[in-house]
Every structure is written in C-alpha cells, then in structure tokens.
CSV table of C-alpha atoms (C1' of nucleotides) in Angstrom, one decimal:
chain,number,residue,atom,x,y,z
J,29,MET,CA,-11.4,-21.1,-24.6
J,30,ASP,CA,-13.3,-17.7,-23.9
J,31,GLN,CA,-14.2,-16.7,-20.5
J,32,LYS,CA,-17.6,-15.5,-20.0
J,33,ILE,CA,-18.3,-12.0,-20.2
J,34,LYS,CA,-20.8,-10.6,-17.5
J,35,PRO,CA,-22.2,-7.4,-17.6
J,36,GLY,CA,-20.0,-4.7,-16.6
J,37,ASP,CA,-16.6,-6.5,-17.4
J,38,LYS,CA,-15.8,-3.7,-19.8
J,39,GLU,CA,-17.0,-1.1,-17.1
J,40,CYS,CA,-15.1,-2.6,-14.7
J,41,ALA,CA,-11.8,-3.0,-16.5
J,42,LEU,CA,-12.4,0.4,-17.4
J,43,LEU,CA,-11.9,1.8,-13.7
J,44,LEU,CA,-9.4,-0.7,-13.3
J,45,ARG,CA,-6.6,0.6,-15.3
J,46,PRO,CA,-6.3,4.3,-14.1
J,47,VAL,CA,-6.5,3.3,-10.2
J,48,LYS,CA,-4.0,0.5,-11.2
J,49,ASP,CA,-1.8,3.7,-12.6
J,50,ALA,CA,-3.0,6.0,-9.4
J,51,LEU,CA,-1.6,3.0,-7.0
J,52,GLU,CA,1.7,2.2,-8.7
J,53,VAL,CA,2.5,6.1,-7.7
J,54,LEU,CA,0.5,5.9,-4.5
J,55,SER,CA,-0.2,2.9,-2.1
J,56,GLY,CA,2.3,2.2,0.2
J,57,LYS,CA,2.0,2.7,3.4
J,58,TRP,CA,3.9,6.1,3.8
J,59,LYS,CA,3.2,8.6,0.1
J,60,LEU,CA,0.1,10.0,1.4
J,61,GLN,CA,0.8,10.8,4.2
J,62,ILE,CA,4.2,12.6,3.1
J,63,ILE,CA,1.6,14.4,0.8
J,64,ILE,CA,-0.4,15.4,3.9
J,65,ALA,CA,3.1,16.3,5.4
J,66,LEU,CA,3.8,19.0,2.6
J,67,THR,CA,0.1,20.2,2.3
J,68,PHE,CA,0.2,23.2,4.2
J,69,GLY,CA,3.8,24.4,3.0
J,70,LYS,CA,7.4,23.2,3.0
J,71,LYS,CA,9.0,20.7,4.6
J,72,ARG,CA,12.8,20.3,5.8
J,73,PHE,CA,13.6,16.1,5.9
J,74,LYS,CA,13.6,16.0,9.8
J,75,GLU,CA,9.9,17.9,10.4
J,76,ILE,CA,8.6,15.3,8.4
J,77,SER,CA,10.1,12.9,9.8
J,78,ARG,CA,8.6,13.9,12.5
J,79,GLU,CA,4.6,15.3,11.5
J,80,ILE,CA,4.6,11.8,10.7
J,81,GLY,CA,5.9,10.0,13.3
J,82,GLY,CA,7.2,6.3,12.7
J,83,ILE,CA,9.1,6.7,9.5
J,84,SER,CA,12.3,5.5,9.7
J,85,ASP,CA,15.1,7.9,7.5
J,86,LYS,CA,15.7,5.0,5.5
J,87,MET,CA,12.2,4.7,4.3
J,88,LEU,CA,11.6,8.3,4.3
J,89,SER,CA,14.9,9.2,1.9
J,90,LYS,CA,13.4,6.3,-0.3
J,91,GLU,CA,10.2,7.6,-0.6
J,92,LEU,CA,11.4,11.4,-1.2
J,93,LYS,CA,13.1,10.4,-3.9
J,94,GLU,CA,10.4,7.8,-5.4
J,95,MET,CA,8.3,11.2,-5.1
J,96,GLU,CA,11.0,13.4,-6.8
J,97,ARG,CA,11.1,11.3,-9.8
J,98,HIS,CA,6.6,10.8,-9.9
J,99,GLN,CA,6.9,14.9,-10.0
J,100,LEU,CA,5.0,15.2,-6.7
J,101,LEU,CA,7.5,17.1,-4.9
J,102,LEU,CA,10.4,19.5,-5.7
J,103,ARG,CA,13.7,19.4,-3.8
J,104,THR,CA,15.5,22.0,-2.9
J,105,VAL,CA,19.4,22.1,-1.6
J,106,TYR,CA,20.4,25.5,-0.2
J,107,ASP,CA,24.0,25.6,0.2
J,108,ALA,CA,25.1,26.4,4.0
J,109,PHE,CA,26.2,24.0,6.8
J,110,PRO,CA,24.5,22.0,8.3
J,111,PRO,CA,22.9,21.2,5.2
J,112,VAL,CA,19.3,22.3,4.7
J,113,VAL,CA,16.7,20.6,2.1
J,114,GLU,CA,13.2,21.4,1.9
J,115,TYR,CA,10.6,19.9,0.3
J,116,GLU,CA,7.5,21.1,-1.3
J,117,LEU,CA,4.4,19.9,-3.3
J,118,THR,CA,4.2,20.5,-7.0
J,119,ALA,CA,1.3,21.7,-9.3
J,120,HIS,CA,1.1,17.9,-9.5
J,121,GLY,CA,1.3,16.6,-6.0
J,122,LYS,CA,-0.9,19.2,-4.9
J,123,SER,CA,-3.7,17.9,-7.3
J,124,LEU,CA,-3.8,15.0,-5.0
J,125,HIS,CA,-5.3,17.2,-2.2
J,126,LYS,CA,-9.1,16.4,-3.5
J,127,LEU,CA,-8.3,12.4,-3.1
J,128,ILE,CA,-6.8,13.2,0.4
J,129,ASP,CA,-9.9,15.2,1.5
J,130,ASN,CA,-11.7,12.2,0.1
J,131,LEU,CA,-9.9,9.7,2.3
J,132,ARG,CA,-10.0,11.2,5.2
J,133,ASP,CA,-13.8,11.4,4.6
J,134,TRP,CA,-14.3,8.3,4.5
J,135,GLY,CA,-11.7,7.8,7.4
J,136,GLN,CA,-14.1,9.9,10.0
J,137,LEU,CA,-17.1,7.9,8.5
J,138,HIS,CA,-15.6,4.3,9.0
J,139,ARG,CA,-13.9,5.4,12.3
J,140,LYS,CA,-17.8,6.4,13.4
J,141,LYS,CA,-19.3,3.0,11.9
J,142,ILE,CA,-16.7,0.7,12.3
J,143,LEU,CA,-14.4,1.5,14.8
J,144,GLY,CA,-16.8,2.9,17.5
J,145,LYS,CA,-18.1,5.3,19.1
N,27,MET,CA,12.9,19.9,24.3
N,28,ASP,CA,10.0,21.1,22.9
N,29,GLN,CA,9.9,21.0,19.3
N,30,LYS,CA,9.0,24.1,17.1
N,31,ILE,CA,6.1,24.3,15.7
N,32,LYS,CA,5.1,25.5,12.8
N,33,PRO,CA,1.8,27.2,11.2
N,34,GLY,CA,-0.6,24.1,10.0
N,35,ASP,CA,1.2,21.4,12.4
N,36,LYS,CA,-1.8,21.5,14.1
N,37,GLU,CA,-3.8,21.1,10.9
N,38,CYS,CA,-1.7,18.3,9.3
N,39,ALA,CA,-2.1,16.4,12.3
N,40,LEU,CA,-5.9,16.6,12.1
N,41,LEU,CA,-5.8,15.4,9.0
N,42,LEU,CA,-3.2,12.8,9.3
N,43,ARG,CA,-5.4,10.6,11.5
N,44,PRO,CA,-8.7,9.9,9.5
N,45,VAL,CA,-6.0,9.4,6.2
N,46,LYS,CA,-3.9,7.1,8.2
N,47,ASP,CA,-7.2,5.1,9.9
N,48,ALA,CA,-8.6,5.0,6.1
N,49,LEU,CA,-4.9,3.6,5.1
N,50,GLU,CA,-4.8,1.1,7.5
N,51,VAL,CA,-8.3,-0.5,6.3
N,52,LEU,CA,-7.0,0.2,2.2
N,53,SER,CA,-3.8,-0.3,1.7
N,54,GLY,CA,-1.9,-2.1,-0.4
N,55,LYS,CA,-1.8,-2.9,-3.9
N,56,TRP,CA,-4.9,-5.1,-4.0
N,57,LYS,CA,-8.2,-4.0,-2.0
N,58,LEU,CA,-9.0,-1.6,-3.8
N,59,GLN,CA,-9.1,-3.4,-7.3
N,60,ILE,CA,-11.1,-6.0,-5.0
N,61,ILE,CA,-13.5,-2.9,-4.3
N,62,ILE,CA,-13.9,-2.1,-8.5
N,63,ALA,CA,-14.4,-5.3,-9.0
N,64,LEU,CA,-17.3,-5.9,-6.9
N,65,THR,CA,-18.8,-2.2,-8.2
N,66,PHE,CA,-20.8,-3.6,-10.9
N,67,GLY,CA,-22.1,-6.6,-9.0
N,68,LYS,CA,-21.6,-9.8,-6.7
N,69,LYS,CA,-18.9,-12.3,-8.2
N,70,ARG,CA,-16.9,-15.5,-7.5
N,71,PHE,CA,-13.8,-16.5,-6.0
N,72,LYS,CA,-12.3,-17.3,-9.6
N,73,GLU,CA,-14.2,-14.2,-11.3
N,74,ILE,CA,-12.5,-11.3,-8.8
N,75,SER,CA,-9.7,-13.0,-9.6
N,76,ARG,CA,-9.6,-13.0,-13.4
N,77,GLU,CA,-10.7,-9.6,-13.3
N,78,ILE,CA,-8.2,-8.9,-11.3
N,79,GLY,CA,-5.6,-10.9,-12.9
N,80,GLY,CA,-2.0,-10.7,-11.4
N,81,ILE,CA,-2.8,-11.8,-8.0
N,82,SER,CA,-2.7,-15.7,-5.9
N,83,ASP,CA,-5.0,-17.2,-4.8
N,84,LYS,CA,-3.1,-17.0,-1.1
N,85,MET,CA,-3.6,-13.4,-1.3
N,86,LEU,CA,-7.0,-13.6,-2.9
N,87,SER,CA,-8.4,-15.4,-0.2
N,88,LYS,CA,-6.8,-13.5,2.6
N,89,GLU,CA,-7.5,-10.1,1.4
N,90,LEU,CA,-11.2,-11.0,1.1
N,91,LYS,CA,-11.6,-12.4,4.7
N,92,GLU,CA,-10.0,-9.1,5.9
N,93,MET,CA,-12.7,-7.2,3.9
N,94,GLU,CA,-15.1,-9.3,5.5
N,95,ARG,CA,-13.8,-8.5,8.9
N,96,HIS,CA,-13.9,-4.4,8.1
N,97,GLN,CA,-17.5,-5.2,6.9
N,98,LEU,CA,-16.4,-3.7,3.4
N,99,LEU,CA,-17.9,-6.7,1.4
N,100,LEU,CA,-20.5,-10.2,2.8
N,101,ARG,CA,-19.5,-13.3,1.8
N,102,THR,CA,-22.2,-16.1,0.9
N,103,VAL,CA,-22.1,-19.7,0.5
N,104,TYR,CA,-24.3,-21.8,-1.1
N,105,ASP,CA,-24.6,-25.4,-0.6
N,106,ALA,CA,-23.7,-26.9,-4.0
N,107,PHE,CA,-21.0,-29.2,-5.3
N,108,PRO,CA,-18.7,-28.1,-7.0
N,109,PRO,CA,-19.3,-25.2,-4.0
N,110,VAL,CA,-20.1,-21.7,-4.9
N,111,VAL,CA,-19.2,-18.3,-3.0
N,112,GLU,CA,-20.3,-15.4,-3.7
N,113,TYR,CA,-18.8,-11.9,-2.8
N,114,GLU,CA,-20.8,-8.5,-3.0
N,115,LEU,CA,-19.8,-4.7,-1.5
N,116,THR,CA,-22.1,-4.1,2.5
N,117,ALA,CA,-23.3,-0.6,2.0
N,118,HIS,CA,-19.8,0.4,3.8
N,119,GLY,CA,-18.2,-1.1,1.2
N,120,LYS,CA,-19.9,1.1,-1.9
N,121,SER,CA,-19.3,4.1,0.6
N,122,LEU,CA,-15.9,4.0,-1.5
N,123,HIS,CA,-17.4,5.1,-5.0
N,124,LYS,CA,-16.3,8.3,-4.4
N,125,LEU,CA,-13.3,7.8,-3.4
N,126,ILE,CA,-12.2,4.7,-6.2
N,127,ASP,CA,-14.0,7.6,-8.7
N,128,ASN,CA,-11.4,10.4,-8.2
N,129,LEU,CA,-8.3,7.8,-7.5
N,130,ARG,CA,-9.7,6.9,-11.6
N,131,ASP,CA,-9.8,10.8,-12.3
N,132,TRP,CA,-5.5,11.6,-10.7
N,133,GLY,CA,-4.7,8.3,-12.2
N,134,GLN,CA,-6.0,9.8,-16.1
N,135,LEU,CA,-4.5,13.2,-14.8
N,136,HIS,CA,-1.2,11.6,-13.9
N,137,ARG,CA,-1.3,9.4,-17.2
N,138,LYS,CA,-1.2,12.8,-19.5
N,139,LYS,CA,0.5,15.2,-17.7
N,140,ILE,CA,3.1,12.6,-16.4
N,141,LEU,CA,3.5,9.3,-17.8
N,142,GLY,CA,3.3,10.9,-21.8
N,143,LYS,CA,0.9,11.7,-24.1
M,26,DC,C1',21.3,18.4,9.7
M,27,DG,C1',20.6,15.2,5.9
M,28,DG,C1',20.9,11.6,4.5
M,29,DT,C1',23.9,7.0,3.4
M,30,DA,C1',26.1,2.0,3.9
M,31,DT,C1',25.7,-2.3,6.3
M,32,DC,C1',23.6,-5.9,8.4
M,33,DC,C1',19.5,-8.8,9.8
M,34,DC,C1',15.0,-10.6,11.0
M,35,DC,C1',10.6,-11.0,9.6
M,36,DA,C1',6.1,-10.3,7.4
M,37,DT,C1',4.4,-10.0,2.5
M,38,DT,C1',3.5,-12.4,-1.4
M,39,DG,C1',4.6,-15.7,-5.0
M,40,DA,C1',4.7,-20.8,-7.0
M,41,DT,C1',2.7,-24.8,-6.5
M,42,DA,C1',0.2,-29.4,-5.2
M,43,DC,C1',-3.6,-30.6,-2.8
M,44,DT,C1',-8.5,-31.1,-0.6
M,45,DG,C1',-13.7,-31.7,-0.1
A,28,DC,C1',-14.9,-24.6,-7.9
A,29,DA,C1',-12.8,-22.3,-3.3
A,30,DG,C1',-10.0,-22.3,-1.2
A,31,DT,C1',-5.4,-24.2,1.9
A,32,DA,C1',-1.3,-26.5,2.9
A,33,DT,C1',3.5,-25.6,2.3
A,34,DC,C1',7.7,-24.2,0.7
A,35,DA,C1',10.3,-20.3,-0.8
A,36,DA,C1',11.9,-15.8,-2.3
A,37,DT,C1',11.8,-10.9,-2.1
A,38,DG,C1',11.7,-7.1,0.0
A,39,DG,C1',10.1,-4.1,3.5
A,40,DG,C1',11.7,-2.1,6.9
A,41,DG,C1',14.3,-1.4,11.9
A,42,DA,C1',18.6,-0.8,13.8
A,43,DT,C1',22.7,0.9,14.3
A,44,DA,C1',27.4,3.1,12.0
A,45,DC,C1',28.9,6.2,9.5
A,46,DC,C1',30.1,10.7,6.5
A,47,DG,C1',29.9,15.5,4.0
DNA sequence: CGGTATCCCCATTGATACTG
DNA sequence: CAGTATCAATGGGGATACCG
C-alpha cells in the first residue's frame, strides 16, 4: 500500500506547504494587481478600479474585503457626503513588494523570450 | 474629461503590465504547484498528481498542456505499454525558482504573522 | 461616491466512467 | 498508466438597478 517515495519528494512537500498558504491568499486575477495599485500610496475605490481596468465593482468590493480580512490592507472611512473611503497597504501588505518585483522581472523575461520581440 | 492623474500612477502602470503578463501564464491554483512538483526532477503524470493532491486528472492534463504551450515544461513519451510519459521543466520553467522561493518565504511569514503561532 | 442587490450566463472544475 | 469523454455542479463575473 505504500507509495514509492523518490528522492526530492520530501523537499518538495516542504516547499509546497508554504506556497499553498501564500496562494490561498494571493491567487486569482485581481489581488496582486490591487496591491500594486496601492503600492504608491492610498487610493479610493474608483481610483483602484480605474488603475486596474476591467474589474467590476462587485469583484473589487469582494476582493478588498477579503484582503482586509487577511490584513493586507486597511480601509478608512471618512465622514463625508458623498462618502470617501481610502485604502492603503498595511506593513504586511507591503511585505509583498519583493514578490511583486520578482513577478515583474519574470513577466518581462517571459515577454522577451516567449511572447516575441 | 481627463482623469485626475496622481503621482505614482505612471510607475504603477509600468509595474502593472509585466505583472499582468506573468499572471496570465501563472495564475490559478495549480500551475505553480506543478512547477514545484517538477523542481526536483522529472515526474510522471500520476506522480505529479499524488504530489500535489486534490487535483483531478482533467485539470492536471489541461494545465500540463497549457504549460507546455508556454514552454515552461517538456513532455516526453516513451514507447511502452503501459504508457510512460515524463514531464520536466525547461530552462524557462526553471527560471521561476526565484519567484517560488519568494512565495515560500512570504507564505511562511504569513503563517507566522497571521495564521497564528 | 462607494458600494449592495439581483439576475443571469458560461467557463472552470469535479466525479465518474472508459480507452489504448 | 496516461489520459479522454461525459455529465453535473459551482461559482466567477458581467449588467443593471438601486441606496445612503
């Protein structure tokens, strides 16, 4: 009944667990883009929406809530009419910058190597 | 008609494009996990499936095809019965290792800081 | 402005069975 | 073993309308 264990399987499992943790929080089309939109400072709902492009209000709202739960960003409501709400990265959210830089680098590499000149 | 442009918007757009490129190839629940499964050497279809856990044959098959198209991995069929097929990373696939290391680091950080002790 | 509510479609994914 | 075929479910995500 025991599976054949190959060399490397243990390292692989060890690598897999934290990556799964990270993916659970970050995966999907929008979350990293939202982080990027907030990289250079606070932004309001519509500003984030415009910056990213192609995201619906519903999705943006849902993603922002989820990311707030995960303590990646902070939501501040100002008492005004019409309402003003600002989003900004927490320290934990900012800790994703290295990852995003890597993703950008790889994206550039990929475009050069595969997507063609 | 012109939108208000904030400082940082241009940098943001510049960062966004290559990240979108990267996400187009990598996003989703499975692709990075597949890369990881192949990090320590060639593996067969069922081995990848077992390593990752929770992925259906259909999904794995679909993802592998797509990743082959994107030149992230190489598929080799051996003439045998029952069939033997091996998958391995290309150089381009291996170039994702830094990114994955970062993701692992961040996943560990996230578990410590947010998911609790 | 910053959302929520509702309706609805269709792509993604899973489960199961089957084949070379 | 390495998938494919088929069916079914789920939910991602758009469109529109509406509210505080």
